CSV table of C-alpha atoms in Angstrom, one decimal:
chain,number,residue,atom,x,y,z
Q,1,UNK,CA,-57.6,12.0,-4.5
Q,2,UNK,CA,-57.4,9.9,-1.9
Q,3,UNK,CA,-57.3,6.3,-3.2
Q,4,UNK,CA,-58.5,3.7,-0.3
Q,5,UNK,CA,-54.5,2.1,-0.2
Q,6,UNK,CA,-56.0,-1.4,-0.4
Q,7,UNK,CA,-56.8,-1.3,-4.0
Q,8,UNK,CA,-53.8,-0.1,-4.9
Q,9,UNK,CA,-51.4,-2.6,-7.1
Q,10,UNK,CA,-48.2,-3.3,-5.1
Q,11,UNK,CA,-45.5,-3.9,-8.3
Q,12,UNK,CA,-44.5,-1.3,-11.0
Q,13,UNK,CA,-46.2,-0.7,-13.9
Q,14,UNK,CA,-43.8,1.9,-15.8
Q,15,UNK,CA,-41.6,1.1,-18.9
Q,16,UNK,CA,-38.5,1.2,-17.1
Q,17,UNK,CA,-37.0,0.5,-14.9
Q,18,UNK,CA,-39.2,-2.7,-15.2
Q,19,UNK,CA,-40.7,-4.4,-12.1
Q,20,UNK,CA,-37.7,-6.5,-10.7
Q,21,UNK,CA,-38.6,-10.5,-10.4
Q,22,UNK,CA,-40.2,-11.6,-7.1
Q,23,UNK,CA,-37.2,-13.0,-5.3
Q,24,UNK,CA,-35.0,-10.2,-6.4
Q,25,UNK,CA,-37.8,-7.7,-4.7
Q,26,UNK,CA,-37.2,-10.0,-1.5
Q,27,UNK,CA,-33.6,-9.6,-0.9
Q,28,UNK,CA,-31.3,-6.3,-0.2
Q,29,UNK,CA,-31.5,-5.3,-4.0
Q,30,UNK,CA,-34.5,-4.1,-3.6
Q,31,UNK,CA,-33.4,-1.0,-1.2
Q,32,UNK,CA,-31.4,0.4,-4.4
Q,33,UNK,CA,-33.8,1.8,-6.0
Q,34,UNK,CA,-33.5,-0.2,-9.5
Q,35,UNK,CA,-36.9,0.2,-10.1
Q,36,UNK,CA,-37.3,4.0,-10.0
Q,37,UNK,CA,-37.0,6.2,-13.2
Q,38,UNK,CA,-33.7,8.0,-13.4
Q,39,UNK,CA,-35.6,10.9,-14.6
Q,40,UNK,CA,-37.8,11.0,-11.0
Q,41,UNK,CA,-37.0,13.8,-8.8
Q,42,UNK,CA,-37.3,12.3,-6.0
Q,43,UNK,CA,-33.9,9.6,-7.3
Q,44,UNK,CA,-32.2,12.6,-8.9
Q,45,UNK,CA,-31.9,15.8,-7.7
Q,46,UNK,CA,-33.9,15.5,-4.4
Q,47,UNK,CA,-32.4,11.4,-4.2
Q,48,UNK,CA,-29.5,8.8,-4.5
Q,49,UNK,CA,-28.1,10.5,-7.6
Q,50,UNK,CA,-27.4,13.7,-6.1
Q,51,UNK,CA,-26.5,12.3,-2.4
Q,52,UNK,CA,-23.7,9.9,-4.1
Q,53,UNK,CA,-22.8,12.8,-6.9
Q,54,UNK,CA,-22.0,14.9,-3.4
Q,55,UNK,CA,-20.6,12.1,-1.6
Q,56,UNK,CA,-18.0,11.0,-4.2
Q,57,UNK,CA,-16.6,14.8,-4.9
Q,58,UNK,CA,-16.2,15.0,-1.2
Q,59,UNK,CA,-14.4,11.7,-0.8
Q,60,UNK,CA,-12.2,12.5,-3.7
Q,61,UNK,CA,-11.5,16.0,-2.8
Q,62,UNK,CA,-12.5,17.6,-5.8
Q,63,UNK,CA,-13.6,21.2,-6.3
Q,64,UNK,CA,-16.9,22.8,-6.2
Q,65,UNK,CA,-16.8,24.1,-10.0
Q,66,UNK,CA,-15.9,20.7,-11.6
Q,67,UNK,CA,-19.1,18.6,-12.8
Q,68,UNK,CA,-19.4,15.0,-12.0
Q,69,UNK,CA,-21.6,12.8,-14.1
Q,70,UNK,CA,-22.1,9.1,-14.3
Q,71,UNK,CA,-21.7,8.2,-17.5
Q,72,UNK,CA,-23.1,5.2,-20.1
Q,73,UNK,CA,-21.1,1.9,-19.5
Q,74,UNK,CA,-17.5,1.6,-18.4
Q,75,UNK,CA,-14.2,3.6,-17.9
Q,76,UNK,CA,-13.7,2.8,-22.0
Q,77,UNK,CA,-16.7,4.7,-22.7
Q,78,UNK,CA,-16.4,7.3,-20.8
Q,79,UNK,CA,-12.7,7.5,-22.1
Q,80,UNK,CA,-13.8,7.4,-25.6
Q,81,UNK,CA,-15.7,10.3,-24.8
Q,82,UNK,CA,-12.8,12.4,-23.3
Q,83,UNK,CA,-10.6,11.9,-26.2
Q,84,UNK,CA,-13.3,12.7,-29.2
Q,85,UNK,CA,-15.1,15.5,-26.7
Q,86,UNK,CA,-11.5,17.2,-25.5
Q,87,UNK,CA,-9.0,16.8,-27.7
Q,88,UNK,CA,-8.1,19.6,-30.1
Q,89,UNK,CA,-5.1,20.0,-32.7
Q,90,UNK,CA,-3.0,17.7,-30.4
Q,91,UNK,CA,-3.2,14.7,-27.6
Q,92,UNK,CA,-0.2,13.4,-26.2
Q,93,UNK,CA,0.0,11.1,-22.9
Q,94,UNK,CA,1.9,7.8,-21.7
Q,95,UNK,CA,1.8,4.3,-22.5
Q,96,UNK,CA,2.7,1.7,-20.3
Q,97,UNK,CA,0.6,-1.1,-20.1
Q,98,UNK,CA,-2.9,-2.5,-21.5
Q,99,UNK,CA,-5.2,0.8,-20.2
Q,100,UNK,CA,-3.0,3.0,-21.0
Q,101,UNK,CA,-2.5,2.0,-24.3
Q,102,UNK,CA,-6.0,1.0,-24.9
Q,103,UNK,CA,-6.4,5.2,-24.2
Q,104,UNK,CA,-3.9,6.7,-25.7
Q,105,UNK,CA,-3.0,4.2,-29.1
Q,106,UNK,CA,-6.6,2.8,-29.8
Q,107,UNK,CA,-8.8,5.4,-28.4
Q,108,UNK,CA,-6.9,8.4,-29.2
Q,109,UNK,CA,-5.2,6.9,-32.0
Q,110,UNK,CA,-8.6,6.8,-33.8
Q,111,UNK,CA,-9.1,10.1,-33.6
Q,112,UNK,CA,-9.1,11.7,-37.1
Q,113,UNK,CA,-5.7,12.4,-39.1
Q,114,UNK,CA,-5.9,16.3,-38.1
Q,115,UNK,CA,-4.8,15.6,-34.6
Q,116,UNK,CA,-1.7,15.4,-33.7
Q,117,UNK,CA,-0.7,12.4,-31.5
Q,118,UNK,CA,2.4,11.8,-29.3
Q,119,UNK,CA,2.2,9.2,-27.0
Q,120,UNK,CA,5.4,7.8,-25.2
Q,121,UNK,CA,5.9,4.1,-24.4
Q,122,UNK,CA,7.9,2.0,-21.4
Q,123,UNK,CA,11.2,0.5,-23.7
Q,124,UNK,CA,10.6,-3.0,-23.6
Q,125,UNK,CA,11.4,-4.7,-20.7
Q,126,UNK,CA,10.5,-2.1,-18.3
Q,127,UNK,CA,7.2,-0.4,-16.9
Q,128,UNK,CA,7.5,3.2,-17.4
Q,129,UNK,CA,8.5,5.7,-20.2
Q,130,UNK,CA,11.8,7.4,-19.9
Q,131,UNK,CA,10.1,10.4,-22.1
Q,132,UNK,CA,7.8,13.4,-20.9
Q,133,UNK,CA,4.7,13.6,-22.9
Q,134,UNK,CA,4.0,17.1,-24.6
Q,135,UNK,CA,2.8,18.8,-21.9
Q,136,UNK,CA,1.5,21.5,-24.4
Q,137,UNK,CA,-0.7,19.7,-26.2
Q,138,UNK,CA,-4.2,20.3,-26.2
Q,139,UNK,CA,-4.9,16.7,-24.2
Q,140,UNK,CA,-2.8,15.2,-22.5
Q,141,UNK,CA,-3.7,11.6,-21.1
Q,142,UNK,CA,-2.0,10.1,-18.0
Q,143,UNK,CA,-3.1,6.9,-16.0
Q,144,UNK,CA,-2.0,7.2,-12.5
Q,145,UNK,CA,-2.2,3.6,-11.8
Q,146,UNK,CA,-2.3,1.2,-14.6
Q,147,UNK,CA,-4.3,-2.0,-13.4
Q,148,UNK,CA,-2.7,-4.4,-15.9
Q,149,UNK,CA,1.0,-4.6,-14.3
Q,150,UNK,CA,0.8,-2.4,-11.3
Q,151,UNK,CA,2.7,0.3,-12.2
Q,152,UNK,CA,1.8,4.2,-11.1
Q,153,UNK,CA,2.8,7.6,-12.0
Q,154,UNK,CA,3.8,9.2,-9.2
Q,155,UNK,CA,1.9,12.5,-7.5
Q,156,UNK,CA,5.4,14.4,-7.7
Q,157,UNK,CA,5.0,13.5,-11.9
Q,158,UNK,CA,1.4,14.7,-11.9
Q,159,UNK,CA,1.8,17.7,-10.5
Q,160,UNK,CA,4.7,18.4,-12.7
Q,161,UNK,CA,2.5,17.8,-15.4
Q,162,UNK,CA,-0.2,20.2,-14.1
Q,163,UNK,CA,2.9,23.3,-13.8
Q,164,UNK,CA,4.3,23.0,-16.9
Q,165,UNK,CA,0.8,22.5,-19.3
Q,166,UNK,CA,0.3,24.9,-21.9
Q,167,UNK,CA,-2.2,27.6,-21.8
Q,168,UNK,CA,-4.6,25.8,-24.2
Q,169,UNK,CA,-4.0,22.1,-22.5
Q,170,UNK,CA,-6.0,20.2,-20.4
Q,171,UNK,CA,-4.9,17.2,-18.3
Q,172,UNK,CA,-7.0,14.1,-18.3
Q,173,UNK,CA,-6.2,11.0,-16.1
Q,174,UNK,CA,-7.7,7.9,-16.0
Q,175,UNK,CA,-8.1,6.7,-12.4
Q,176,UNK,CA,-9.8,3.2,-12.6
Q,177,UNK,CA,-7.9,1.3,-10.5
Q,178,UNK,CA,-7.5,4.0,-8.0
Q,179,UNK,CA,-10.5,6.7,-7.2
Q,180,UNK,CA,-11.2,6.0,-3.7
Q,181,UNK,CA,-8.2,4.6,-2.7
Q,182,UNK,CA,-5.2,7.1,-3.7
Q,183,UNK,CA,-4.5,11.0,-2.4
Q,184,UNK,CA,-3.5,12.5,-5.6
Q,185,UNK,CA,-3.0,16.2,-6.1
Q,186,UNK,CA,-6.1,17.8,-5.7
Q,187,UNK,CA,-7.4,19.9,-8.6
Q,188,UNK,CA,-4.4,18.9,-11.1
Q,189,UNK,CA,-6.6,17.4,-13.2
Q,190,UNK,CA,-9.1,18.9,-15.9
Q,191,UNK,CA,-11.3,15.7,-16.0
Q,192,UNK,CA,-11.1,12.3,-14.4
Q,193,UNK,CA,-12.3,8.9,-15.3
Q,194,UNK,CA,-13.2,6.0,-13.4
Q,195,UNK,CA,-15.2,2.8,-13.0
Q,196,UNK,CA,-17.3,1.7,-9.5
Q,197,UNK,CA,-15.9,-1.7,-10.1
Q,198,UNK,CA,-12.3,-1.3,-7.9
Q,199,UNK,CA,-11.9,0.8,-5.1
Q,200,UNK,CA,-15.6,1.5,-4.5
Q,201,UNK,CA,-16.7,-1.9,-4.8
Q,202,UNK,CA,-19.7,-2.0,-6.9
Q,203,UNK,CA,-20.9,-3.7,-10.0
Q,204,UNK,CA,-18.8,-2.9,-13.8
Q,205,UNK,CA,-20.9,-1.0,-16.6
Q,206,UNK,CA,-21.1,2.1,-14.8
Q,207,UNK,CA,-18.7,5.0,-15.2
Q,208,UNK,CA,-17.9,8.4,-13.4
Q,209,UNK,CA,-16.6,11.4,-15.3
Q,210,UNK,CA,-15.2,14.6,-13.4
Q,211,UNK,CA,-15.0,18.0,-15.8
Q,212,UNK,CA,-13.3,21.1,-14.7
Q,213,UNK,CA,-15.2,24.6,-16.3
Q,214,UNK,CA,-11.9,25.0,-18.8
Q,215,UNK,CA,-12.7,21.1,-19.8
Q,216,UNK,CA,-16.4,22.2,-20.2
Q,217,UNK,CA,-15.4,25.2,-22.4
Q,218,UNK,CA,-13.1,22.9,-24.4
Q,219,UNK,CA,-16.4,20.7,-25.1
Q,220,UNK,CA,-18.5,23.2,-26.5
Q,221,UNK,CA,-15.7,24.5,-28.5
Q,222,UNK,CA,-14.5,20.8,-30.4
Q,223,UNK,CA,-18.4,19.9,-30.9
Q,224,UNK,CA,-18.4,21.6,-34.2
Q,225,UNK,CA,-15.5,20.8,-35.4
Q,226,UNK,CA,-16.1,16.8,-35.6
Q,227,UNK,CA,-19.0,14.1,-36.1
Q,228,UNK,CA,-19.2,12.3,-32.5
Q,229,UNK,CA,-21.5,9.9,-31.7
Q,230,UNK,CA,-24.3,10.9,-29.9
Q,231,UNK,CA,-23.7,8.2,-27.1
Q,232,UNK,CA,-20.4,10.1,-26.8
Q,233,UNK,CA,-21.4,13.4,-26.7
Q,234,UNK,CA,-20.8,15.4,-23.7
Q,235,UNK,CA,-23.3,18.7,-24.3
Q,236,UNK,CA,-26.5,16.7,-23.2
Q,237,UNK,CA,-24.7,14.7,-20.6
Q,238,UNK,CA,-23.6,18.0,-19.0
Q,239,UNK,CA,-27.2,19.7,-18.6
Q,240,UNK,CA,-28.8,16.6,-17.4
Q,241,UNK,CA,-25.9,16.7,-14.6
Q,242,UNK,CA,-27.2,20.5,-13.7
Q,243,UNK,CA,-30.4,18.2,-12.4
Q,244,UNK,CA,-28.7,15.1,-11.3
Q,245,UNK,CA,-30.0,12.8,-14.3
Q,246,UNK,CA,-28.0,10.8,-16.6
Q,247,UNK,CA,-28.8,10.9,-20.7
Q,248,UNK,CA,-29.7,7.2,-21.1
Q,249,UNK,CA,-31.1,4.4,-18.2
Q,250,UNK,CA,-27.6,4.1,-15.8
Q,251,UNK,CA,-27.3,1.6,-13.1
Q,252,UNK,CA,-28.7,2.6,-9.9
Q,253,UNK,CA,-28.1,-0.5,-8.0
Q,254,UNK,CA,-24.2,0.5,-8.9
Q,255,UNK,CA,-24.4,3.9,-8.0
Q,256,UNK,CA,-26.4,3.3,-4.8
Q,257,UNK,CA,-23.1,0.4,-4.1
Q,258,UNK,CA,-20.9,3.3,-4.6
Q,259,UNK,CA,-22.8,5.9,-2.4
Q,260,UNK,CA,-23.0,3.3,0.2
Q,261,UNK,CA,-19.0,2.4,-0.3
Q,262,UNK,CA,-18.7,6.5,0.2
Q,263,UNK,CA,-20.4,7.1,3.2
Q,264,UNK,CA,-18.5,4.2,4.6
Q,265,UNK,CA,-15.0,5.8,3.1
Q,266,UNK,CA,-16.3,9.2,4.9
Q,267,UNK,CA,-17.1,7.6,8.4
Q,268,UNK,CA,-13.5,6.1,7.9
Q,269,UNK,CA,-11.0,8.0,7.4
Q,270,UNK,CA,-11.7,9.6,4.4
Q,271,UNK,CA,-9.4,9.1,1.1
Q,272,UNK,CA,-6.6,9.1,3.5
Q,273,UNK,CA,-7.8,6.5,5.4
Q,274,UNK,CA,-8.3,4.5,2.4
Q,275,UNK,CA,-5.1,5.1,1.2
Q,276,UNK,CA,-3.4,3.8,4.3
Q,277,UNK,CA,-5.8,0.8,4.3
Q,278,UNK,CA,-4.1,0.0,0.8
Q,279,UNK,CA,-0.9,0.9,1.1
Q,280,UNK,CA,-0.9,-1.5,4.5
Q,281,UNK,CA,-2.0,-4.4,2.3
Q,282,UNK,CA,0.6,-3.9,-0.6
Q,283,UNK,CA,3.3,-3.6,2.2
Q,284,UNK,CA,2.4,-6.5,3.6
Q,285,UNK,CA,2.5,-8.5,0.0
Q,286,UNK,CA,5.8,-6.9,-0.7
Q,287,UNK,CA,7.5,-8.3,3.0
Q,288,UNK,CA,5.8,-11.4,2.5
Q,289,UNK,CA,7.2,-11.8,-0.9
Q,290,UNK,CA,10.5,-10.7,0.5
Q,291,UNK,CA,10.9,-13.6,2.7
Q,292,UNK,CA,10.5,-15.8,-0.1
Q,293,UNK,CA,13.3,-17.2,-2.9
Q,294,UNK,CA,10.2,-17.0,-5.1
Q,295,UNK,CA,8.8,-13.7,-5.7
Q,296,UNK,CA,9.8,-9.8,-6.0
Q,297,UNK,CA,7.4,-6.9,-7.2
Q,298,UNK,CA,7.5,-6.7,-10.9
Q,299,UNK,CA,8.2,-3.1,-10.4
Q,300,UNK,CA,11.3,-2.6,-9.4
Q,301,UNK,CA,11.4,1.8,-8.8
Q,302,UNK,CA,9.5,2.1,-5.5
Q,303,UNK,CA,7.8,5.3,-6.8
Q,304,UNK,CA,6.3,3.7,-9.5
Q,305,UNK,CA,5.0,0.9,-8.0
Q,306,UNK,CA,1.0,0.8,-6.5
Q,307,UNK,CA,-0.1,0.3,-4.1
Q,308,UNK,CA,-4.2,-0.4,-5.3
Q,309,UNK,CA,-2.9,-3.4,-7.5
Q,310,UNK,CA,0.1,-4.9,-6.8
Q,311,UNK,CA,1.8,-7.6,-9.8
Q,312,UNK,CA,4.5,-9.7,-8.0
Q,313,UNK,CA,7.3,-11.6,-10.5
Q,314,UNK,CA,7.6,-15.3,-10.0
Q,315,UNK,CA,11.8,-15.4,-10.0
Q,316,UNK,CA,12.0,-19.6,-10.2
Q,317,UNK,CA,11.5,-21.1,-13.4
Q,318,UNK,CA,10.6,-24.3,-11.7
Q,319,UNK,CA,6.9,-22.4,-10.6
Q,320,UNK,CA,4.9,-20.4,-12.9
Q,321,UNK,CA,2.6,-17.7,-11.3
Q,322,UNK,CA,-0.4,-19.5,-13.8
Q,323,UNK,CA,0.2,-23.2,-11.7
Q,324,UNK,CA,-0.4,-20.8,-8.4
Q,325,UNK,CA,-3.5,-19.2,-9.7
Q,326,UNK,CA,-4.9,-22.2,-11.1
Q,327,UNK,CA,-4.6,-24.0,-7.3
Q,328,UNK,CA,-5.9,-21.5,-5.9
Q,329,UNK,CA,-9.1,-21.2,-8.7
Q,330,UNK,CA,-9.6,-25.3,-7.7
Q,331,UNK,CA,-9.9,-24.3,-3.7
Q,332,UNK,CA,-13.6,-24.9,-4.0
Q,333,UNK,CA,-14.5,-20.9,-2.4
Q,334,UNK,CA,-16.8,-19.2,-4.6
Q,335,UNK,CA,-14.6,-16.1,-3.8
Q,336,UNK,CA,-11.2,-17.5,-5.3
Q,337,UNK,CA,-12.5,-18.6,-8.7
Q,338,UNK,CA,-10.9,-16.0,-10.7
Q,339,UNK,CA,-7.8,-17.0,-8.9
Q,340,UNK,CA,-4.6,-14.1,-8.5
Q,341,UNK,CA,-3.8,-14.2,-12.5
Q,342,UNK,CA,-1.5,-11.7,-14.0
Q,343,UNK,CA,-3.3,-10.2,-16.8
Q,344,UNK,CA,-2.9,-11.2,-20.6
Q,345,UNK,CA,-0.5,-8.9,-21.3
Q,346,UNK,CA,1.8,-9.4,-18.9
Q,347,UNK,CA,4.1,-11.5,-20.1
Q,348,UNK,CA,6.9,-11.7,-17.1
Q,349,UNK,CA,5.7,-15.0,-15.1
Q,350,UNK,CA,3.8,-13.3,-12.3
Q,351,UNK,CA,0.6,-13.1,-10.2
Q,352,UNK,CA,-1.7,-9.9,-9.8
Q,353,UNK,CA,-3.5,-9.2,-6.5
Q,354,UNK,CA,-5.9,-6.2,-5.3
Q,355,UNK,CA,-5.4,-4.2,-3.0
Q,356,UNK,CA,-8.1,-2.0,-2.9
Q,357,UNK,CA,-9.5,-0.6,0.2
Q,358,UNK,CA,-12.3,-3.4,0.7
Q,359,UNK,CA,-10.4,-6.6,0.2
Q,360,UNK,CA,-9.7,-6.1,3.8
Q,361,UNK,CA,-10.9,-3.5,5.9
Q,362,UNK,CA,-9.8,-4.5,9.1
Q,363,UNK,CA,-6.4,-4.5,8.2
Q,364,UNK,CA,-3.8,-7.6,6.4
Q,365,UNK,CA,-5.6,-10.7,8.1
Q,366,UNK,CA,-6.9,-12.1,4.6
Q,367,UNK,CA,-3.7,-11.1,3.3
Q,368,UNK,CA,-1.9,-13.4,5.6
Q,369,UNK,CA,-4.2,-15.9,5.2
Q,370,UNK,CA,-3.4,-15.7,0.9
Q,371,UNK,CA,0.4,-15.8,2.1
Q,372,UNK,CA,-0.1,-18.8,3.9
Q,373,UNK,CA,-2.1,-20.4,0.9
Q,374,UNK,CA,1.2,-19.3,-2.0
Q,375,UNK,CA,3.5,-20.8,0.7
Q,376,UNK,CA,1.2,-24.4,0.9
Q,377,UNK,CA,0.7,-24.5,-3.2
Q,378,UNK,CA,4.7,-23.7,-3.7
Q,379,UNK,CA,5.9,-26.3,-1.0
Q,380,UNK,CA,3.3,-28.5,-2.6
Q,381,UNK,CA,4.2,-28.0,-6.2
Q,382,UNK,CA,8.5,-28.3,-5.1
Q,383,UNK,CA,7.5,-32.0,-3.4
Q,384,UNK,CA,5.4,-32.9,-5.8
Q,385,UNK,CA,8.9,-32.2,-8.8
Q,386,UNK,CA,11.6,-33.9,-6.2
């Protein structure tokens, strides 16, 4: 048919997505897509889905065989789903800081009585475990960069992992807070977890999981073998990736952030390129912090410490790193209202900064210009106690 186009209604009429308010249709929000059906061709496997799907593997360097999908909600979903979907007779990994833990003691450590767990631990007062993890157990977690205290495992450790694994293990890492802006080893892995919300810059609730085929295989094989719940399961999840679709409504206006975020990454420099970018903002924190009586990384080993988030220790007991957040929350810029906090856990007096590729793509300039503000607060804060 061909209806005459000026009777035709201009606004959505499906079940959802839902048509988007009236001002929301008028700004930039409107070019993602977040009123299309997820099931539509043309967003799936002819659209964003499959474009950012593409984009992402190639960014990240990961191989043909493995299987992206983008998963319900968060990294901890999508981590819950890893442990109750992968893990066999046995799950070991390392714990070292609020993510980590929250993966391997309160994720993993729900798994049911059956499954062996091993999970090593930093000894208190320091950031990294002293202890290998069983490298032959059937999963084996490891979170490259943990976001709560800036610590990393290094690549040399990963790929360690990856060469001494047993024949029936499977390596899973949890790379939130550094998928798009770290090189790791490629193909080390037998499935990856991340969130859009660090390196590439879009919105939280939306996930990313990478499976290998052997990871795959391992799925079908646990299915039986446990109740999981059906949000959880990965058997669905994987044939709607064969087309590009996700099981339940995802975001698109995330995804269609972090397909824009990857095109940019591909046009500059690829992972690499990203990886400098950080690395030249931590540096630059690090000096800056080194020409202060004030502050020192909280990491002390080089090798551990990241580059993506970066935690420095407040060394006079006269400041606290909380006084210094708190100033710079009360600026008055929109931007600085969550301050440079460390997180909860953390209980070292300290400050937490990003570094991820974004926060500065040009280079250090808002870097200095965060410098400059820590030394103004701190001269403040000493005048203000003479």
């Amino acid at each position: 048919m061909n209806i005459p186009s000026e009777i035709l209604p201009d606004v959505t009429f499906a079940c959802g997505p839902s048509q988007g308010h009236p001002q929301a249709r008028n700004t930039p929000v409107s070019q993602t897509l977040f009123e299309r059906s997820h099931r539509s061709a043309g967003l799936a496997e002819n659209g964003l889905y499959k474009e950012a799907a593409e984009n992402i593997k190639k960014l990240l360097q990961i191989p043909s065989d493995y299987t992206l999908i983008f998963f319900h909600g968060g990294a901890t979903t999508a981590m819950d789903a890893i442990a109750w979907n992968l893990a066999d007779d046995s799950v070991s990994g390392l714990s070292f800081g609020s993510f980590s833990s929250l993966w391997c003691k309160k994720i993993a450590g729900a798994l049911p009585s059956d499954v062996k767990k091993d999970f090593k631990s930093a000894p208190k007062g320091e950031y990294f475990p002293k202890e290998l993890p069983d490298f032959k157990a059937s999963l084996v977690m490891l979170t490259p960069n943990e976001t709560s205290t800036g610590a990393q495992i290094p690549n040399s450790y990963l790929e360690n992992a990856w060469a001494n694994r047993g024949e029936n293990t499977l390596i899973a890492w949890d790379c939130t807070s550094c998928a798009g802006g770290r090189v790791m080893p490629v193909g080390k892995f037998d499935a990856m977890v991340f969130s859009l919300q660090k390196c590439f810059g879009a919105g939280g609730g939306t996930s990313v999981l990478i499976l290998s085929p052997k990871a795959v295989a391992r799925a079908q094989v646990v299915a039986p073998k446990r109740q999981i719940p059906y949000i959880l399961q990965f058997a669905e999840a994987l044939e709607k990736a064969k087309k590009y679709q996700t099981v339940n409504t995802p975001s698109t206006t995330n995804i269609w952030l972090a397909n824009e975020s990857a095109k940019w990454m591909l046009a500059n420099g690829g992972l690499q390129g990203m990886e400098d970018l950080c690395k030249k903002h931590a540096a630059y924190l690090f000096d800056f912090a080194a020409k202060t009586d004030y502050l020192e990384p909280l990491i002390r080993e080089k090798e551990n410490r990241s580059f993506t988030t970066v935690t420095l220790r407040v060394t006079n007991d006269k400041l606290q790193g909380a006084d210094i957040s708190s100033a710079v929350k009360k600026s008055g810029k929109p931007c600085l209202a969550d301050g440079i906090s460390k997180y909860s856990s953390v209980e070292e007096n300290s400050i937490r900064i990003a570094c991820f590729p974004f926060v500065d793509v040009t280079g250090t300039a808002q870097f200095e210009k965060l410098a400059k503000t820590i030394s103004w607060i701190v001269k403040e804060m000493r005048t203000a106690n003479l």
